[in-house]
Short mmCIF file of C-alpha atoms (C1' of nucleotides) and ligand atoms in Angstrom, two decimals:
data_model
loop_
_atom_site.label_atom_id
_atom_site.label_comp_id
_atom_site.label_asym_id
_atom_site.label_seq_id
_atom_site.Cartn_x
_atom_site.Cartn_y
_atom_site.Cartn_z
CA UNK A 207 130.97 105.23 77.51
CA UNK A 208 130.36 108.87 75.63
CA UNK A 209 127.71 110.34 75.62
CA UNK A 210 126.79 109.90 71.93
CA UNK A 211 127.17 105.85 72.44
CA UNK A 212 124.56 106.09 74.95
CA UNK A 213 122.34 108.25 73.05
CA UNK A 214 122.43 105.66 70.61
CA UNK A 215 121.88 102.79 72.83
CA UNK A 216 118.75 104.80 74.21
CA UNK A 217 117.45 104.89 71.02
CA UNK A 218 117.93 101.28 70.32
CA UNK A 219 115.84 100.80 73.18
CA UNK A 220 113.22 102.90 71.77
CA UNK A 221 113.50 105.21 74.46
CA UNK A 222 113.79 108.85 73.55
CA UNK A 223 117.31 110.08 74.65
CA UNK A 224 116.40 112.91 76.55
CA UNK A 225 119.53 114.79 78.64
CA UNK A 226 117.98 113.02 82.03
CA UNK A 227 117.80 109.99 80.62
CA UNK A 228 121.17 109.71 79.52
CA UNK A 229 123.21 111.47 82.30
CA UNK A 230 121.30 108.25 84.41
CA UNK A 231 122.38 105.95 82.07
CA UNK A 232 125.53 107.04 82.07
CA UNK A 233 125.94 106.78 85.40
CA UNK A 234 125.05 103.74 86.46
CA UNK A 235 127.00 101.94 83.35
CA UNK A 236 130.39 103.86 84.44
CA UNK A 237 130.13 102.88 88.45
CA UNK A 238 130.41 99.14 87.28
CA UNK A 239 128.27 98.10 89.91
CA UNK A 240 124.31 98.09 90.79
CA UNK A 241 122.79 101.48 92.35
CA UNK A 242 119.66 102.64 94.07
CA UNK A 243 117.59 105.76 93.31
CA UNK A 244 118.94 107.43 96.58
CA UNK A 245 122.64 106.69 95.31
CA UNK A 246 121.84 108.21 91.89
CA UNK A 247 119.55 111.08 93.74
CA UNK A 248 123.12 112.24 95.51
CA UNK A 249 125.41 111.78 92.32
CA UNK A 250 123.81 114.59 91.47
CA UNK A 251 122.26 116.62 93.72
CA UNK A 252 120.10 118.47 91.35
CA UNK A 253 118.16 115.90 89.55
CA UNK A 254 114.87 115.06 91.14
CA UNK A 255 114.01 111.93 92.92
CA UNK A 256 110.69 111.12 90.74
CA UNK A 257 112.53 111.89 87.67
CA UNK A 258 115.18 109.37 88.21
CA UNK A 259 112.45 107.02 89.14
CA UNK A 260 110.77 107.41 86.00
CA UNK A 261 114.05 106.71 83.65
CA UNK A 262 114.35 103.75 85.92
CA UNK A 263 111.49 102.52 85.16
CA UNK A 264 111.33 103.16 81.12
CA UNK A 265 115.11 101.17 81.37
CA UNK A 266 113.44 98.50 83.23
CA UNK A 267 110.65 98.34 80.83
CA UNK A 268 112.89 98.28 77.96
CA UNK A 269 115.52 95.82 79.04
CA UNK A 270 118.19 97.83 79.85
CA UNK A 271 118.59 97.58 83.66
CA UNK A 272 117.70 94.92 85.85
CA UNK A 273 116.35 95.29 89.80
CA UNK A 274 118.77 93.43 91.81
CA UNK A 275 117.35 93.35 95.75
CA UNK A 276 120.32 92.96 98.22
CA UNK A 277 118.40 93.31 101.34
CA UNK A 278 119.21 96.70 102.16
CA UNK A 279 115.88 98.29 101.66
CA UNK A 280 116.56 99.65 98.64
CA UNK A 281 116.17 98.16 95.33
CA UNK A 282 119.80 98.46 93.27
CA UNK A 283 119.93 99.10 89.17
CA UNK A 284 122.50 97.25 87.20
CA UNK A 285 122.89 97.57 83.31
CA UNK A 286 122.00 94.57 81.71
CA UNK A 287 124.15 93.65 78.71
CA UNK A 288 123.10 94.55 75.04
CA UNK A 289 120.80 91.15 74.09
CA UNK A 290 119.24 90.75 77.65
CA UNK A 291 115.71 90.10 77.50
CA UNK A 292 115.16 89.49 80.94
CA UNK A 293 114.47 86.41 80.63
CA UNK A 294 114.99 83.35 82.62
CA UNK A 295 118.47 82.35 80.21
CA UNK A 296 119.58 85.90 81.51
CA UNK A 297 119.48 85.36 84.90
CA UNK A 298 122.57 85.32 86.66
CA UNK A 299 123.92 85.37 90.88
CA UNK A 300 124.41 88.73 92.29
CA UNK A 301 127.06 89.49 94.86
CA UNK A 302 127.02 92.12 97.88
CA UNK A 303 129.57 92.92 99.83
CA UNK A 304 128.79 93.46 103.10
CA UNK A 305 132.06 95.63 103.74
CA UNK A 306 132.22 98.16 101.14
CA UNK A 307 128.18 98.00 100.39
CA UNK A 308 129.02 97.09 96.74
CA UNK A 309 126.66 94.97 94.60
CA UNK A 310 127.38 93.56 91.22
CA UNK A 311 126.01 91.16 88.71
CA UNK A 312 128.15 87.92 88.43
CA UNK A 313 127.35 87.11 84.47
CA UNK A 314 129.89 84.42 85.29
CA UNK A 315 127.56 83.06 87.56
CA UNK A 316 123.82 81.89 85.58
CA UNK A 317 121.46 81.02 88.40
CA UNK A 318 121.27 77.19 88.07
CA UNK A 319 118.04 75.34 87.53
CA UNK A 320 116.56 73.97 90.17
CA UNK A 321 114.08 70.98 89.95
CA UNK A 322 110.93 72.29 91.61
CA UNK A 323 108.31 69.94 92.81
CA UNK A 324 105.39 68.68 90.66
CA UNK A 325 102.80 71.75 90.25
CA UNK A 326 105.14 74.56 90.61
CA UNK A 327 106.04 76.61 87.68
CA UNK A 328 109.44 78.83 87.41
CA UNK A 329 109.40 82.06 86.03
CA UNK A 330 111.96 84.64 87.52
CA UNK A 331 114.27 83.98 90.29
CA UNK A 332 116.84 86.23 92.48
CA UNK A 333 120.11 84.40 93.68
CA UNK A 334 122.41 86.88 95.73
CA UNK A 335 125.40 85.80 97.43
CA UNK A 336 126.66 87.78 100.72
CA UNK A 337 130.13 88.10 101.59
CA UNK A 338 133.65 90.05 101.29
CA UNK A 339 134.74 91.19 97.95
CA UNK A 340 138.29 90.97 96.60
CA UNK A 341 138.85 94.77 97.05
CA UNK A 342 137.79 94.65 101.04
CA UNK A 343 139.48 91.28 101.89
CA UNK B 7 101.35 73.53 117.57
CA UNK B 8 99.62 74.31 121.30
CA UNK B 9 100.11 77.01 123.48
CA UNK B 10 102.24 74.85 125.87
CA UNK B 11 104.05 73.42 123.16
CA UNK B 12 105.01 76.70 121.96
CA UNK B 13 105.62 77.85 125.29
CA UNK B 14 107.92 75.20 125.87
CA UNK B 15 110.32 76.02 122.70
CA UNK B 16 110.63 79.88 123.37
CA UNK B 17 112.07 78.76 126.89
CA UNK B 18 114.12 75.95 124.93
CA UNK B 19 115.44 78.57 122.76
CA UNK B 20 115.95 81.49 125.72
CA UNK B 21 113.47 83.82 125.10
CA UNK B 22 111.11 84.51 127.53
CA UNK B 23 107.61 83.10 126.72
CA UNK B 24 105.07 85.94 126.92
CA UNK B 25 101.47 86.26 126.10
CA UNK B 26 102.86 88.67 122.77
CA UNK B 27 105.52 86.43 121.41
CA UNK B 28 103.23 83.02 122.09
CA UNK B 29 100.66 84.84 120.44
CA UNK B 30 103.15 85.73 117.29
CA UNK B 31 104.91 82.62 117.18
CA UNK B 32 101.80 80.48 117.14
CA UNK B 33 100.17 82.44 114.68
CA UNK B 34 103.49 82.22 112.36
CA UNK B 35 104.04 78.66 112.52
CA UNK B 36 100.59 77.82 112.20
CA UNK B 37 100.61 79.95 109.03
CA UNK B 38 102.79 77.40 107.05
CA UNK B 39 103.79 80.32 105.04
CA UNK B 40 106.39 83.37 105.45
CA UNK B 41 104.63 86.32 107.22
CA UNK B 42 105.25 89.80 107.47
CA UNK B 43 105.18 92.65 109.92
CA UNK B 44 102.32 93.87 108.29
CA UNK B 45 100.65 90.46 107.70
CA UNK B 46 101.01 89.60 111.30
CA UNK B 47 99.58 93.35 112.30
CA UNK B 48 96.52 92.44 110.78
CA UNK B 49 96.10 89.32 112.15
CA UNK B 50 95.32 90.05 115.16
CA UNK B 51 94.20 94.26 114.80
CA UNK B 52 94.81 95.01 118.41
CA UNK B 53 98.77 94.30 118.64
CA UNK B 54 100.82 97.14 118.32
CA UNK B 55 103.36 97.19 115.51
CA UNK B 56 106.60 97.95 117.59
CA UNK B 57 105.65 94.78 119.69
CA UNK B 58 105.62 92.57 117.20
CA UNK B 59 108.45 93.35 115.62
CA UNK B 60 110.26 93.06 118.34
CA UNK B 61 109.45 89.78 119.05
CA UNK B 62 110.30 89.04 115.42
CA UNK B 63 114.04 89.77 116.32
CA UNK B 64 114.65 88.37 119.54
CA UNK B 65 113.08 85.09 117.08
CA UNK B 66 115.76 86.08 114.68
CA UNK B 67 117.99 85.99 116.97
CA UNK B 68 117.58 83.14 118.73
CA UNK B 69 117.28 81.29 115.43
CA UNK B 70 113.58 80.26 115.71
CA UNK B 71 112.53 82.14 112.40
CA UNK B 72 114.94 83.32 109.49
CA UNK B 73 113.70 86.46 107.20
CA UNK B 74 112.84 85.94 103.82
CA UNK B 75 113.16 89.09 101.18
CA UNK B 76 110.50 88.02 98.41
CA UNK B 77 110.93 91.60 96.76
CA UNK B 78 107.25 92.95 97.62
CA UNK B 79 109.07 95.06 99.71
CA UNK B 80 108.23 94.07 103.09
CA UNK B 81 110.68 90.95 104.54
CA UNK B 82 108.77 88.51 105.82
CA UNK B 83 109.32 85.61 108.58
CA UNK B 84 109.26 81.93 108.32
CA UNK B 85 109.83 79.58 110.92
CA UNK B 86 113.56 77.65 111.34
CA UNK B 87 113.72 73.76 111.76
CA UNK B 88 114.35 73.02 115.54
CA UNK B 89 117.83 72.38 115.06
CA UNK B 90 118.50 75.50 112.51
CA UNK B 91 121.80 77.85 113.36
CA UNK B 92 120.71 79.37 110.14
CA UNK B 93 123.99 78.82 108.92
CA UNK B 94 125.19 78.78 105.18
CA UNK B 95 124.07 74.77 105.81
CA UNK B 96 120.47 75.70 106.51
CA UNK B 97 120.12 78.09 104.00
CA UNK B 98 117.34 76.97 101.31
CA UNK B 99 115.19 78.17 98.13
CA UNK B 100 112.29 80.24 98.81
CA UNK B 101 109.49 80.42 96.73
CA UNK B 102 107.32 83.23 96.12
CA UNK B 103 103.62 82.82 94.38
CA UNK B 104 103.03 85.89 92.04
CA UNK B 105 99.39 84.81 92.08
CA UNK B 106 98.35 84.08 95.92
CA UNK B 107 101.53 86.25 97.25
CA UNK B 108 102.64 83.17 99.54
CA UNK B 109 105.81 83.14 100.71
CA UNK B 110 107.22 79.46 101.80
CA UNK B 111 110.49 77.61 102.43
CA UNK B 112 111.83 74.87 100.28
CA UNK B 113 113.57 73.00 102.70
CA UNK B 114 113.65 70.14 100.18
CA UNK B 115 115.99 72.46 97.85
CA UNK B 116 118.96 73.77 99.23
CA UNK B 117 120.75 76.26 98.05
CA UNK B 118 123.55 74.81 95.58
CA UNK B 119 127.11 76.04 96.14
CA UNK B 120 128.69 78.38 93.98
CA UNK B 121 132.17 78.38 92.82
CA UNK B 122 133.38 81.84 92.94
CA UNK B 123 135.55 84.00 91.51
CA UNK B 124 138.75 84.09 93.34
CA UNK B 125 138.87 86.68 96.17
CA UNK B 126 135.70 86.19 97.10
CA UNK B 127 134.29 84.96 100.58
CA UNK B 128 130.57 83.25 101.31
CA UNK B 129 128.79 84.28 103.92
CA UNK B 130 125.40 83.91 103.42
CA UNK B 131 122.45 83.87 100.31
CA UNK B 132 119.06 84.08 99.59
CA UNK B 133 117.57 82.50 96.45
CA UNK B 134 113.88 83.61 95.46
CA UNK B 135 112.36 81.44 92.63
CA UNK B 136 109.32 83.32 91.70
CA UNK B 137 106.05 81.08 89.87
CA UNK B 138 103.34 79.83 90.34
CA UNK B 139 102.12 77.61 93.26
CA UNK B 140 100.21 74.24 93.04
CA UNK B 141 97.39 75.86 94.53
CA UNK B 142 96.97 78.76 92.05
CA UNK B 143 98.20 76.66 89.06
"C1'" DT C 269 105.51 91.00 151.63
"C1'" DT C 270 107.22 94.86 149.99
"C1'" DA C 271 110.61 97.63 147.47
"C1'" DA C 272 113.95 97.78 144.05
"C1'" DA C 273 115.50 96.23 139.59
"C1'" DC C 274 114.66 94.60 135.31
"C1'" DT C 275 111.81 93.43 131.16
"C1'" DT C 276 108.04 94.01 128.10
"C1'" DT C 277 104.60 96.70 125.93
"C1'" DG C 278 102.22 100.72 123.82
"C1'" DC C 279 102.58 105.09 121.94
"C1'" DA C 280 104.46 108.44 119.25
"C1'" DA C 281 107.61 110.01 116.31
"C1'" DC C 282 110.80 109.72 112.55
"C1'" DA C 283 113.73 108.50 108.40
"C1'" DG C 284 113.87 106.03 104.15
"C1'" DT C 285 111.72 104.02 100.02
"C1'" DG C 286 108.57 103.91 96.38
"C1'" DT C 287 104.89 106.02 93.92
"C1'" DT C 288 101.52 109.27 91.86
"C1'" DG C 289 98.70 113.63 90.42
"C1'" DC C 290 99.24 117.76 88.59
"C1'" DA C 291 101.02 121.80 86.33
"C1'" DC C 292 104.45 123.71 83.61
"C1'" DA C 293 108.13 123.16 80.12
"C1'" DA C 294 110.04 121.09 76.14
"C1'" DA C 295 109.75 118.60 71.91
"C1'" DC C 296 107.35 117.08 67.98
"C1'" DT C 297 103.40 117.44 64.26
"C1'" DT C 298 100.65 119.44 61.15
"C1'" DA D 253 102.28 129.01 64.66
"C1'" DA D 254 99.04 126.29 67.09
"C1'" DG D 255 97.93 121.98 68.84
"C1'" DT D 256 99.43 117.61 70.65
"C1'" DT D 257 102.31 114.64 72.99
"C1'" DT D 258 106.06 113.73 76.17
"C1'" DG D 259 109.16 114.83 80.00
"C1'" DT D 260 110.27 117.15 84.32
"C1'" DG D 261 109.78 119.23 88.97
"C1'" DC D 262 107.15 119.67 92.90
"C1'" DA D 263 104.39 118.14 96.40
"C1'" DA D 264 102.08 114.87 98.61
"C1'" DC D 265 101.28 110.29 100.31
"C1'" DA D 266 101.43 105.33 101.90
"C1'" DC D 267 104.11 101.92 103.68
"C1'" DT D 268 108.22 99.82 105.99
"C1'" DG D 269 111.39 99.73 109.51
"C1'" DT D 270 113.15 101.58 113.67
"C1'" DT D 271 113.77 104.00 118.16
"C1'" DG D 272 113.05 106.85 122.72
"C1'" DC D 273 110.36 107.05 126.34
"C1'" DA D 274 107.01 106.17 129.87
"C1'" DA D 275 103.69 103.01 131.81
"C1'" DA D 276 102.71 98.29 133.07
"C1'" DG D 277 104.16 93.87 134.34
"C1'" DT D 278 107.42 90.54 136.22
"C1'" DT D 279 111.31 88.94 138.90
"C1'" DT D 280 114.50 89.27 142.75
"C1'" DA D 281 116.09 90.08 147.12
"C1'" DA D 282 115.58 92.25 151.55
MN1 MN E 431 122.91 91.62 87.14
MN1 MN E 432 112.91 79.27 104.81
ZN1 ZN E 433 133.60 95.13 99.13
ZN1 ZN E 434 99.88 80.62 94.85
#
DNA sequence: TTAAACTTTGCAACAGTGTTGCACAAACTT
DNA sequence: AAGTTTGTGCAACACTGTTGCAAAGTTTAA
């Protein structure tokens, strides 16, 4: 993805495409897979931690990234695609590979409903899968 | 559960039954809820941290309690069924309370099998659902 | 029963994660 | 151009998880 096509998606998003904003974008849509703020802190050395926290968070806010926790102790980032709402119709498994440290979203994969009993009420849910990945098998 | 009772399953389950790890056991079964290091700290003020989570691992283990990541950022325990190898067989929905911040197994919901893509291997999973509990409702 | 060997606990320290206040810089308004 | 709003860097902090080490406690074997 250029540059300018993330600009633009930025601004879709009604968040102001600042050069910070969309070098962090850009980042984490061209890796293909979910990263933390201390991955993105040492793609580029330079940037600072609390700043990448911050475009994090406006992303988050504005549907544009999704937390996905694998259990490492730090929470990952993935792009979410362009009609995501977050929402529970969104919500799909997550897979981590406990070889290479890779996690991605499975949009394959929706996170099936599951019949809760009487006087519970669902409103988000995480679903990751451990294992080997195709690339470290 | 009694002292001696508990007593009686750390032995059952090879770890030596001491006055810390009765004490943390007890307090974590009698809980009926997932606890964490932090929740247990407080519990009972005079415990030092490194103690108890060591106990928490040789539980972990030795399969007597299986950790829970709820995404409040600190994992917390809950206690396995007697027979538990906390195999992919055991493994069930969790459900965490966004009002009370309870933490409990739903052993009646297991968690479904997923088909996945080819290349792929299953080891293990953890499946938040994240509501409202009965109690709260 | 005592000494040696092993295990558990407490203490202190440390690395990693997440988060915020504040001041300066940059961008936008009028 | 001056004033206002927004973004960034820096520093600090709280909390989680983890470990080395020494003291205390327990087990074993002479
Ligand atoms: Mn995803
Ligand atoms: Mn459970
Ligand atoms: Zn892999
Ligand atoms: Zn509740």
């Amino acid at each position: 993805m250029t540059n300018n096509e993330i600009e633009k998606k930025l601004a879709l998003k009604n968040v102001k495409p600042t050069a910070m904003r969309t070098l962090v974008y850009k980042t984490l849509v061209n890796s293909g897979k979910a990263l933390s703020l201390a991955d993105l802190e040492m793609q580029f050395e330079k940037v600072e931690r609390s700043t990448i926290y911050r475009a994090l968070k406006s992303f988050e806010e504005n549907f544009m990234v999704h937390p996905v926790d694998d259990g490492t102790g730090a929470v990952k980032y993935a792009v979410c695609d362009d009609d995501c709402t977050c929402n529970i119709h969104d919500l799909h498994v997550h897979f981590y590979c406990t070889r290479c440290g890779r996690t991605r979203c499975m949009k394959e994969l929706p996170i099936p409903e599951m019949k809760l009993p009487a006087g519970y009420t669902y409103d988000k849910a995480q679903f990751i899968i451990q294992g080997v990945c195709p690339r470290c098998d």
